[in-house]
CSV table of C-alpha atoms in Angstrom, one decimal:
chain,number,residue,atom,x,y,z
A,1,UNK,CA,0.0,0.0,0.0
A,2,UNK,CA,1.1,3.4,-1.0
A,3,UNK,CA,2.0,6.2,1.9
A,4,UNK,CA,-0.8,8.1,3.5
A,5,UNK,CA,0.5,11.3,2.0
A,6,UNK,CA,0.7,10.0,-1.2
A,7,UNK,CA,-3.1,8.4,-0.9
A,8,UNK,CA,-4.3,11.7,0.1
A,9,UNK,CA,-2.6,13.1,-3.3
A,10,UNK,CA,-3.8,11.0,-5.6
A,11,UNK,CA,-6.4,8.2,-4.5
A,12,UNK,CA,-9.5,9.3,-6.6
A,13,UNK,CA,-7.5,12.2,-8.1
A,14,UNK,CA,-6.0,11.2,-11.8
A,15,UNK,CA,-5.3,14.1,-14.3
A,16,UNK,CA,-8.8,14.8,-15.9
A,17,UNK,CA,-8.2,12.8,-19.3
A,18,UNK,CA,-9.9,15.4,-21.2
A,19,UNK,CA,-7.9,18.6,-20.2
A,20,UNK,CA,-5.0,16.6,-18.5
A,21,UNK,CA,-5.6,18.8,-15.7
A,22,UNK,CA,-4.2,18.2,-12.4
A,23,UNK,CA,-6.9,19.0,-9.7
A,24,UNK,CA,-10.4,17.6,-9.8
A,25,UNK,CA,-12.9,19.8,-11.5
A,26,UNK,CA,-15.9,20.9,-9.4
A,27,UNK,CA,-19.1,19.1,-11.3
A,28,UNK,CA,-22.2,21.4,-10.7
A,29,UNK,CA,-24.2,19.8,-12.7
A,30,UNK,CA,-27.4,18.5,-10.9
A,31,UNK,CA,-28.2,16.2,-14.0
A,32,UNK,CA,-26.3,14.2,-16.8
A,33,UNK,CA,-26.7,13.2,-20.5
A,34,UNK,CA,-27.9,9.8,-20.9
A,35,UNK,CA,-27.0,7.8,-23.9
A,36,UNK,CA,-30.0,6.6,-24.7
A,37,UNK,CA,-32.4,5.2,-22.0
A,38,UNK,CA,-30.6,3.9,-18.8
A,39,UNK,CA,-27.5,4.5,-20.9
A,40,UNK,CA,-25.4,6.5,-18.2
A,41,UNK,CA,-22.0,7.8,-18.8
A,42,UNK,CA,-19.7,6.6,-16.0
A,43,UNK,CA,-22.8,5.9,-13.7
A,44,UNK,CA,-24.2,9.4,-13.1
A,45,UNK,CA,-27.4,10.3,-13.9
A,46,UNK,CA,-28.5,13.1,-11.3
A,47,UNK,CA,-25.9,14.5,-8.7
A,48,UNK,CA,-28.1,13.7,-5.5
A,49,UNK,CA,-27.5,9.8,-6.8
A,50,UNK,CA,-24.2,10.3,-7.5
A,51,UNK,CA,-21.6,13.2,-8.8
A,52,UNK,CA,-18.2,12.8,-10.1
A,53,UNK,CA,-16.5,15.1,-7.9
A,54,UNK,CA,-17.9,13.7,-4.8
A,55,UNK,CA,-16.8,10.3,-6.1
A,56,UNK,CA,-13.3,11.6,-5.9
A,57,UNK,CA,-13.8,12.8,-2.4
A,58,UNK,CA,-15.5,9.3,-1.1
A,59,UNK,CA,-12.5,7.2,-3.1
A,60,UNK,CA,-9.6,9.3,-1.4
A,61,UNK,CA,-11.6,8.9,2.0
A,62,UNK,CA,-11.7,5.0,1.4
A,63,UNK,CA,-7.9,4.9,0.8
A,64,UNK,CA,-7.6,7.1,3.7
A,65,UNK,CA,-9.1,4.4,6.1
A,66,UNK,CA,-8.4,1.5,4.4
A,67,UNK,CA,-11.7,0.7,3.1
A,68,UNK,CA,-13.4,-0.4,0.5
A,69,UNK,CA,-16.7,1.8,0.6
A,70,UNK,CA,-16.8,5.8,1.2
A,71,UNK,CA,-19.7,7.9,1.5
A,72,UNK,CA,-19.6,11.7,1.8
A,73,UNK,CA,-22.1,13.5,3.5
A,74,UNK,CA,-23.7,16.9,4.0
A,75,UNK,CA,-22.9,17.2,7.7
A,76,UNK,CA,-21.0,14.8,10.6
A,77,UNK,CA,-24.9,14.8,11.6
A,78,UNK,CA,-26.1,14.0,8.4
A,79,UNK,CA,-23.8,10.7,8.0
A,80,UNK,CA,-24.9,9.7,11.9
A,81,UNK,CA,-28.7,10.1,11.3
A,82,UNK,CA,-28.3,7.7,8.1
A,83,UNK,CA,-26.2,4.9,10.0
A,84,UNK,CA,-28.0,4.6,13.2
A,85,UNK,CA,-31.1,4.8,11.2
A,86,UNK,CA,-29.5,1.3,9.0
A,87,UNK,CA,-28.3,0.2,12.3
A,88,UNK,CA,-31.2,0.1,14.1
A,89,UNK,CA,-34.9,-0.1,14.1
A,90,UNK,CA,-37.8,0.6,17.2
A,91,UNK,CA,-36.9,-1.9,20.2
A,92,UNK,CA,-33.2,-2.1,19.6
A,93,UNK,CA,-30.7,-0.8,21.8
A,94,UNK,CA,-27.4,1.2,20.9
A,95,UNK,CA,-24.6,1.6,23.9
A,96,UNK,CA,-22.7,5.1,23.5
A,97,UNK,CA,-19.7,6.8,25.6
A,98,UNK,CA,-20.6,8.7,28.8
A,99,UNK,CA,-18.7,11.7,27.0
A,100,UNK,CA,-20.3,11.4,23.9
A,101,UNK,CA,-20.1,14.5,21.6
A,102,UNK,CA,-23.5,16.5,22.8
A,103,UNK,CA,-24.9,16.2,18.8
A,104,UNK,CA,-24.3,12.8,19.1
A,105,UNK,CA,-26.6,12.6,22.5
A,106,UNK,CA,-29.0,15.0,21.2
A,107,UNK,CA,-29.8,12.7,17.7
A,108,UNK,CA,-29.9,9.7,20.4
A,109,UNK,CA,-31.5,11.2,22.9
A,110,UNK,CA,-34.2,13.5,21.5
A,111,UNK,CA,-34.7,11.5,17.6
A,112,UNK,CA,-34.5,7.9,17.9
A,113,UNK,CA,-35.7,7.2,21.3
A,114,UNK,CA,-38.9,9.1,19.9
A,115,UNK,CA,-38.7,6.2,17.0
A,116,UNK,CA,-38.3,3.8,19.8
A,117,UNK,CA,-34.4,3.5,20.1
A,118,UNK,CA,-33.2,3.0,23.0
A,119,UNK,CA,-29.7,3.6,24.3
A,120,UNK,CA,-27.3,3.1,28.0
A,121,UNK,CA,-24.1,5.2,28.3
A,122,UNK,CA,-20.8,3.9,29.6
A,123,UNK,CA,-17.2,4.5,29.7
A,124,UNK,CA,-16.3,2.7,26.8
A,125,UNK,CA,-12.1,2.9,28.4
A,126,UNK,CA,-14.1,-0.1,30.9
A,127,UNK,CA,-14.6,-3.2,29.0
A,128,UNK,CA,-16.6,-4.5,32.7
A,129,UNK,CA,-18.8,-1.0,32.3
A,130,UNK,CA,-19.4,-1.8,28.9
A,131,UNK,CA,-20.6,-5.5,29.0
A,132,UNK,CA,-22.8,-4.4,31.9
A,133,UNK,CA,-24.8,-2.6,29.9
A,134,UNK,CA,-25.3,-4.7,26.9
A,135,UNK,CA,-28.5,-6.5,26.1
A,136,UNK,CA,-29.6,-9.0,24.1
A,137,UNK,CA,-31.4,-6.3,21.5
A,138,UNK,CA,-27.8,-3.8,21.8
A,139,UNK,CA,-27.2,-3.9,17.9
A,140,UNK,CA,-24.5,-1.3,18.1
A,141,UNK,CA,-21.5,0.4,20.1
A,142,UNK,CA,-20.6,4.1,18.9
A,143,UNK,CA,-17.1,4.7,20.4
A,144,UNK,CA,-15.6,8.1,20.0
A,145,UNK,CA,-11.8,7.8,20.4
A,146,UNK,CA,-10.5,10.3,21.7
A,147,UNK,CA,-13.6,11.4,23.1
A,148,UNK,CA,-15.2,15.0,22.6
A,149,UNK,CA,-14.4,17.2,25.2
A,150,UNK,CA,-12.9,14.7,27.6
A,151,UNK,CA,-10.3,13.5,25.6
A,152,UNK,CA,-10.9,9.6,27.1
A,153,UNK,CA,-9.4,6.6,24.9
A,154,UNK,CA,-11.5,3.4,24.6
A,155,UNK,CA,-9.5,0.5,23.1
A,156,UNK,CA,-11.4,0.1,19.8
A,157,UNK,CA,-9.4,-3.6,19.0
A,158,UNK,CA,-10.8,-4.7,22.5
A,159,UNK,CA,-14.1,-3.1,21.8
A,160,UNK,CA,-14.5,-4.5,18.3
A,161,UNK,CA,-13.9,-8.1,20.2
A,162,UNK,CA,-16.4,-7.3,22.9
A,163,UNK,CA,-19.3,-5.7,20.0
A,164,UNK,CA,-18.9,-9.1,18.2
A,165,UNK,CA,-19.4,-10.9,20.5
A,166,UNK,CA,-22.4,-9.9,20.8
A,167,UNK,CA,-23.3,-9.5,17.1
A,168,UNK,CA,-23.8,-6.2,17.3
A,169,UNK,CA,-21.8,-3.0,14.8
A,170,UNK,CA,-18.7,-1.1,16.1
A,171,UNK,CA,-19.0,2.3,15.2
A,172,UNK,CA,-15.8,4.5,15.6
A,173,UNK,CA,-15.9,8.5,15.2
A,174,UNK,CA,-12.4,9.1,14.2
A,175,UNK,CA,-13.1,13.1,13.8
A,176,UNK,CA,-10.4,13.9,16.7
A,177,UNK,CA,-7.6,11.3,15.7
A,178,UNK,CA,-8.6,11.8,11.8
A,179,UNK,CA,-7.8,9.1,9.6
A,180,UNK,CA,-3.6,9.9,9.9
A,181,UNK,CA,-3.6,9.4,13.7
A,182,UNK,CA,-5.4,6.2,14.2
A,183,UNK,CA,-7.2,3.6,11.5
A,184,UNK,CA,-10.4,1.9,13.1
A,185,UNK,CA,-11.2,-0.5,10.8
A,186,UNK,CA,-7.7,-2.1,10.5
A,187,UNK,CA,-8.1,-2.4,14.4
A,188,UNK,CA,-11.7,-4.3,13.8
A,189,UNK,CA,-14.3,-1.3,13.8
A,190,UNK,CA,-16.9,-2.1,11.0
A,191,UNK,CA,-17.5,1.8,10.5
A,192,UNK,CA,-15.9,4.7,10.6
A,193,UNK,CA,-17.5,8.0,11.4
A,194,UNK,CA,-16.0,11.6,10.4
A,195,UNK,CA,-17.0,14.9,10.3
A,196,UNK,CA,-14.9,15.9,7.7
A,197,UNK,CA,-15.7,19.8,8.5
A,198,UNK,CA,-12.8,19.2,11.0
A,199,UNK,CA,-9.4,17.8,10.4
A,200,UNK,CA,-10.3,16.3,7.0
A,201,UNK,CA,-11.0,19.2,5.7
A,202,UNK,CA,-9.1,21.5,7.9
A,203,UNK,CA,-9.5,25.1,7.0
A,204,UNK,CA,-13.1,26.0,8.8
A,205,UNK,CA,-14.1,26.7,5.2
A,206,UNK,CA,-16.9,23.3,4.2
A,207,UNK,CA,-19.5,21.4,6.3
A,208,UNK,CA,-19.2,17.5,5.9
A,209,UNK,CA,-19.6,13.8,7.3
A,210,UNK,CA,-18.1,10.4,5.5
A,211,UNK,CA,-18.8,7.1,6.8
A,212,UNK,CA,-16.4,4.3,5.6
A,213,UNK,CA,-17.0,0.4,5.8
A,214,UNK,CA,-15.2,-2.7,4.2
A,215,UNK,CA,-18.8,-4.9,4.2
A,216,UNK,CA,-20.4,-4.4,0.7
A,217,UNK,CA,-24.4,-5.2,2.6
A,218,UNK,CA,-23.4,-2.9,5.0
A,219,UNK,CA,-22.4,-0.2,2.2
A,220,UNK,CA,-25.0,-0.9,-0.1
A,221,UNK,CA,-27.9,-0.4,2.6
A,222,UNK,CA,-26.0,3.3,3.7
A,223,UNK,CA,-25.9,4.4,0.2
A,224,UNK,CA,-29.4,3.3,-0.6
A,225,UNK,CA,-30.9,5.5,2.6
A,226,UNK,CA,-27.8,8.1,1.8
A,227,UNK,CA,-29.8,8.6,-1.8
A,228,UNK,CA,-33.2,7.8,-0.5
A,229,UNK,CA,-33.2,10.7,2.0
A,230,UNK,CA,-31.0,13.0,0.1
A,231,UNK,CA,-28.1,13.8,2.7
A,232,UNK,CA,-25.4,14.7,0.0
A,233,UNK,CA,-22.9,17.5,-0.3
A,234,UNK,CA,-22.9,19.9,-3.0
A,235,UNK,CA,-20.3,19.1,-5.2
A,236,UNK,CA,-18.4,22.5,-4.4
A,237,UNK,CA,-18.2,21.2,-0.6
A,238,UNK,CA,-16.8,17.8,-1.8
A,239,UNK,CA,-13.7,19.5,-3.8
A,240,UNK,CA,-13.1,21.4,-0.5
A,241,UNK,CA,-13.0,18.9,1.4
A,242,UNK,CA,-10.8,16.8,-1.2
A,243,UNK,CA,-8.4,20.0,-1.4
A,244,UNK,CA,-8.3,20.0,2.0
A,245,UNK,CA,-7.4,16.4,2.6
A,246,UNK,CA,-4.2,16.4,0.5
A,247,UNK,CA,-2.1,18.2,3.5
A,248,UNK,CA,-3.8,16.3,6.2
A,249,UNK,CA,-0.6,14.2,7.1
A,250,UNK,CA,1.6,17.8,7.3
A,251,UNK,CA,-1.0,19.8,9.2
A,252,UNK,CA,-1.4,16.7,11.7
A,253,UNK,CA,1.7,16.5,12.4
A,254,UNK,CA,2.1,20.5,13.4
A,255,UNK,CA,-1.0,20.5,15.4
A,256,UNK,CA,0.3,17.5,17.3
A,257,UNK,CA,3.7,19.4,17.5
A,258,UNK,CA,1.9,22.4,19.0
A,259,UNK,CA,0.0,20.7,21.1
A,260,UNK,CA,2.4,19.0,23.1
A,261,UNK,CA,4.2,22.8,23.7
A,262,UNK,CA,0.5,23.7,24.7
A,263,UNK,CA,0.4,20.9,27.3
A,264,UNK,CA,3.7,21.3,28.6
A,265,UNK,CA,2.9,24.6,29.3
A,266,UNK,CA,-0.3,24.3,30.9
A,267,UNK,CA,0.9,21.4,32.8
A,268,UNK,CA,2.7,23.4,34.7
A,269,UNK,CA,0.5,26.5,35.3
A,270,UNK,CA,-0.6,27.4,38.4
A,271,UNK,CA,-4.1,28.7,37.3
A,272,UNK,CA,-4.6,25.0,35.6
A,273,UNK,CA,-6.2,22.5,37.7
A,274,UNK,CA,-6.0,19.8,35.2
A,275,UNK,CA,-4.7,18.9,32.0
A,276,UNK,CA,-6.8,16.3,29.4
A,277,UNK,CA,-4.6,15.0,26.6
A,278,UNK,CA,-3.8,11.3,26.1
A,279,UNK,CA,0.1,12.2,25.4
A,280,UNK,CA,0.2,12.7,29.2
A,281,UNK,CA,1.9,9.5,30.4
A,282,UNK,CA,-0.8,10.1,34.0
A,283,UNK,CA,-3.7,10.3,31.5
A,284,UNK,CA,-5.4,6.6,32.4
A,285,UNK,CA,-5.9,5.8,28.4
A,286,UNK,CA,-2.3,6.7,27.6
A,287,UNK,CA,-1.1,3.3,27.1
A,288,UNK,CA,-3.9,2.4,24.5
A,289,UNK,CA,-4.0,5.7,22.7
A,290,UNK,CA,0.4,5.1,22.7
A,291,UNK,CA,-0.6,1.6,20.9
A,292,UNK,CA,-3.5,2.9,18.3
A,293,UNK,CA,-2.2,5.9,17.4
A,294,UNK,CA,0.6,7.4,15.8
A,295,UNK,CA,0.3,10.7,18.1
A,296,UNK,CA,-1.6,12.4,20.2
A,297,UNK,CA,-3.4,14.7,18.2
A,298,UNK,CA,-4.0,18.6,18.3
A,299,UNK,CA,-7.4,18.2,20.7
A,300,UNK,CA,-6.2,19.5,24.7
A,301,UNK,CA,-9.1,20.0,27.6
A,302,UNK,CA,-8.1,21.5,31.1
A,303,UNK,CA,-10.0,22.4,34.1
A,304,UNK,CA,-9.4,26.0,35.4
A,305,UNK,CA,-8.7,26.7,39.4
A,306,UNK,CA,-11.4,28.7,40.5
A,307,UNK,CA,-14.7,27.3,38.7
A,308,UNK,CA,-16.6,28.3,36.0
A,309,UNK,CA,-16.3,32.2,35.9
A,310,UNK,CA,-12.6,31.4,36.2
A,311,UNK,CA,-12.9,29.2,32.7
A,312,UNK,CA,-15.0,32.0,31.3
A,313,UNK,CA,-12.7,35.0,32.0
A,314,UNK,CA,-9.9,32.7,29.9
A,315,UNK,CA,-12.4,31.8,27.0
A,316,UNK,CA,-12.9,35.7,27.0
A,317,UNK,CA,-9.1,36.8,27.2
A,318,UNK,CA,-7.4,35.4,24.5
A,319,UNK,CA,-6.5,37.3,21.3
A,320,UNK,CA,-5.4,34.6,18.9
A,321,UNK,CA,-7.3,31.6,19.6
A,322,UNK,CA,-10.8,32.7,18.6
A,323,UNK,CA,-13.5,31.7,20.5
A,324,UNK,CA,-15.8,29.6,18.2
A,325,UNK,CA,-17.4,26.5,18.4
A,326,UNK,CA,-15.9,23.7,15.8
A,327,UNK,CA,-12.2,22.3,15.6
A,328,UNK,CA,-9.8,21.0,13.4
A,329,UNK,CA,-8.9,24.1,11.3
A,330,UNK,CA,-5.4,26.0,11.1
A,331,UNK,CA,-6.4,28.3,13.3
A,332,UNK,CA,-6.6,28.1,17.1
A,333,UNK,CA,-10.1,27.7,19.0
A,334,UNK,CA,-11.0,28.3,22.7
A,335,UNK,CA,-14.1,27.2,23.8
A,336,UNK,CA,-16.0,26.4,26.6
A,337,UNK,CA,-18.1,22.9,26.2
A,338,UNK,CA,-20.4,23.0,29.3
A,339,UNK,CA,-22.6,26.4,27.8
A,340,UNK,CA,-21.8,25.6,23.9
A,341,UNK,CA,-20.7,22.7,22.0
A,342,UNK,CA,-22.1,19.9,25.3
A,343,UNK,CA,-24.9,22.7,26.0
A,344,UNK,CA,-27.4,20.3,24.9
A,345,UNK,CA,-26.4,17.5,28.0
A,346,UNK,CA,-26.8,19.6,30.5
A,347,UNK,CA,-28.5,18.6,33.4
A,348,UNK,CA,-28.4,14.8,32.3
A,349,UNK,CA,-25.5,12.3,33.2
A,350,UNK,CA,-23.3,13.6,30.2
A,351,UNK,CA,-22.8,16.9,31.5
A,352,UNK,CA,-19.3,18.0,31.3
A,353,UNK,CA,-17.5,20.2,34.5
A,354,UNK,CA,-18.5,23.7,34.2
A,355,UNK,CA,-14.7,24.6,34.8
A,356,UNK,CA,-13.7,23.2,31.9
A,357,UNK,CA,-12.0,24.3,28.8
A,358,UNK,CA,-11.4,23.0,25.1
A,359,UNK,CA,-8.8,24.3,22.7
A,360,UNK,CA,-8.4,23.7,19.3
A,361,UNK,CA,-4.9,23.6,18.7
A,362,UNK,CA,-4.1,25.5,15.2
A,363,UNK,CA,-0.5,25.6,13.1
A,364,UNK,CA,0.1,28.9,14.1
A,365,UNK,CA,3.8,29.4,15.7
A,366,UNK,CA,3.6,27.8,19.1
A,367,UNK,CA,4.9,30.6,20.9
A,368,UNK,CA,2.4,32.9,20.0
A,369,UNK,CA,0.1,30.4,21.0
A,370,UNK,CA,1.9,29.4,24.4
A,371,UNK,CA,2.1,33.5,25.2
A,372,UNK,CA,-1.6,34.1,24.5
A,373,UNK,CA,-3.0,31.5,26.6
A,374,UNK,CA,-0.2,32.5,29.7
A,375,UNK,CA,-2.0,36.2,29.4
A,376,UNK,CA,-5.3,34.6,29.1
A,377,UNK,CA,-4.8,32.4,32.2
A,378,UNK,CA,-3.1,35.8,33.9
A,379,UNK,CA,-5.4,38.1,32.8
């Protein structure tokens, strides 16, 4: 198998052989000239079925993962709603991390279980917490790795064991590791989950979701509800994403770099209670993350002395990580999870520590970085 830098250049992405141009052309078309009746020209016939450029995007996403099937979505939502809804139907049970992403929850929570879905939480880094909660109608585990905002690593080889055992799907959202850090399916997950707005597509520019599988039933049923209920992106989103994909392996690597400065730093700050990143050889799922990944990533959560209007006043002071919701881009994010992106879990058993804070990790120059949060935590 080719490098992943070299998959991310070229897998889906040959020189157009009419111009011999070099980058994928954008495809607006909504329809295409048939020759003749059900005489389609490379398979597309209307662009919510299929379109050319999102093809390229779905093939380089399968060689990214080492699959054999990609689909691109319209949203890291969009992709979810379509596999839980193959996954499961009314009376079946779906087991997802305690942590779980609060969009995540909220489908679960607020959707399904109103089409009679019903779902347990546990930490999925507990293989004992996990099997207590699995029943004879669980038909699938959804495992973030790291997990969003915790940062908690569940050992998807062990999981992938456990969920089979059981006859029942392993999920993995990959958006955090992204498909350079860590590669689910080779480690026994049956689908991967991404929202590609984030690392993937890395510039805070395009919206998107992908889900990758090796099992052609399994594919065949996702894209058949993927068409039937018409969560696509525009083709103008796909070649973003696709553009954004060739430097993945580069732009991983200096948000890991930064990251690790980041954590040093905070580490060792006074006004930090606690430091979340699985590079820290105290974090409880370092070992696992050290063994499934190649690094750490470029996601870091700490806890701030002095509570929640402590956490605030640092969200509020820094000048070069923007406070946004989101992650993944070049540039830096602060956030704080417990009033926006995990808003939707509060008050349940999901809810995260109100002193809590997320950064997004950008490529900036670490300095700059490590000198804006020291003022922030200062100010």
């Amino acid at each position: 198998m080719q490098g992943f830098s070299t998959r991310a250049i070229h897998a889906g992405q040959e020189p157009d052989p009419a111009t011999g141009a070099v980058t994928v052309p954008i495809h607006p078309s909504s329809t295409f000239a048939q020759d003749g009746v059900g005489g389609l020209r490379g398979g597309y016939e209307y662009s919510r079925s299929a379109n050319p450029t999102r093809t390229a995007l779905q093939e380089c996403l399968a060689a990214l993962e080492g699959g054999r099937h990609a689909y691109a979505f319209g949203s890291g939502m969009g992709a979810s709603d379509v596999l839980l809804r193959v996954l499961l139907k009314p009376g079946d049970h779906l087991v997802i991390p305690h942590d779980a992403y609060g969009g995540t929850f909220r489908l679960v929570d607020k959707v399904l279980t109103q089409w009679g879905v019903e779902y347990s939480t546990a930490d999925l880094g507990d293989l004992d917490a996990l099997r207590s909660v699995i029943r004879p109608t669980t038909k699938a585990i959804w495992c973030e790795t790291p997990t969003n905002p915790l940062l908690g690593i569940a050992d998807i080889a062990a999981l992938a064991q456990a969920a089979h055992a059981h006859h029942a799907t392993l999920v993995v959202d990959n958006t955090f590791a992204s498909p350079y850090l860590q590669s689910p399916l080779a480690l026994g997950a049956d689908v991967v989950l991404h929202s590609t707005t984030k690392y993937v597509g890395g510039h805070s520019d395009v919206v998107g979701g992908a889900l990758i599988c090796d099992d052609d039933a399994l594919a065949e049923r996702i894209g058949t509800l993927q068409n039937s209920v018409g969560s696509v992106p525009g083709p103008f989103d796909a070649w973003l994403t696709l553009r954004g994909a060739k430097t993945l392996a580069v732009r991983m690597e200096r948000h890991s770099d930064n990251a690790e400065r980041v954590v040093e730093m905070l580490s060792a700050h006074p006004a930090v209670a606690k430091v979340l990143y699985p590079g820290l050889p105290e974090h409880p799922g370092h070992e696992v993350a050290a063994k499934q990944m190649r690094r750490f990533g470029g996601m870091v959560s700490f806890l701030v002395e002095g509570g929640k209007e402590a956490a605030l006043k640092v969200c509020a002071s820094t000048k070069l990580f923007t406070l946004a919701e989101s992650l993944g881009g070049v540039e830096s994010l602060i956030e704080h999870p417990h009033q926006m992106t995990h808003a939707s879990v509060a008050g349940s058993a999901l809810e995260v520590p109100d002193s809590l804070v997320r950064l997004s990790v950008g490529i900036e120059d670490v300095e700059d970085l490590l000198e804006d949060l020291r003022q922030a935590l200062e100010a």
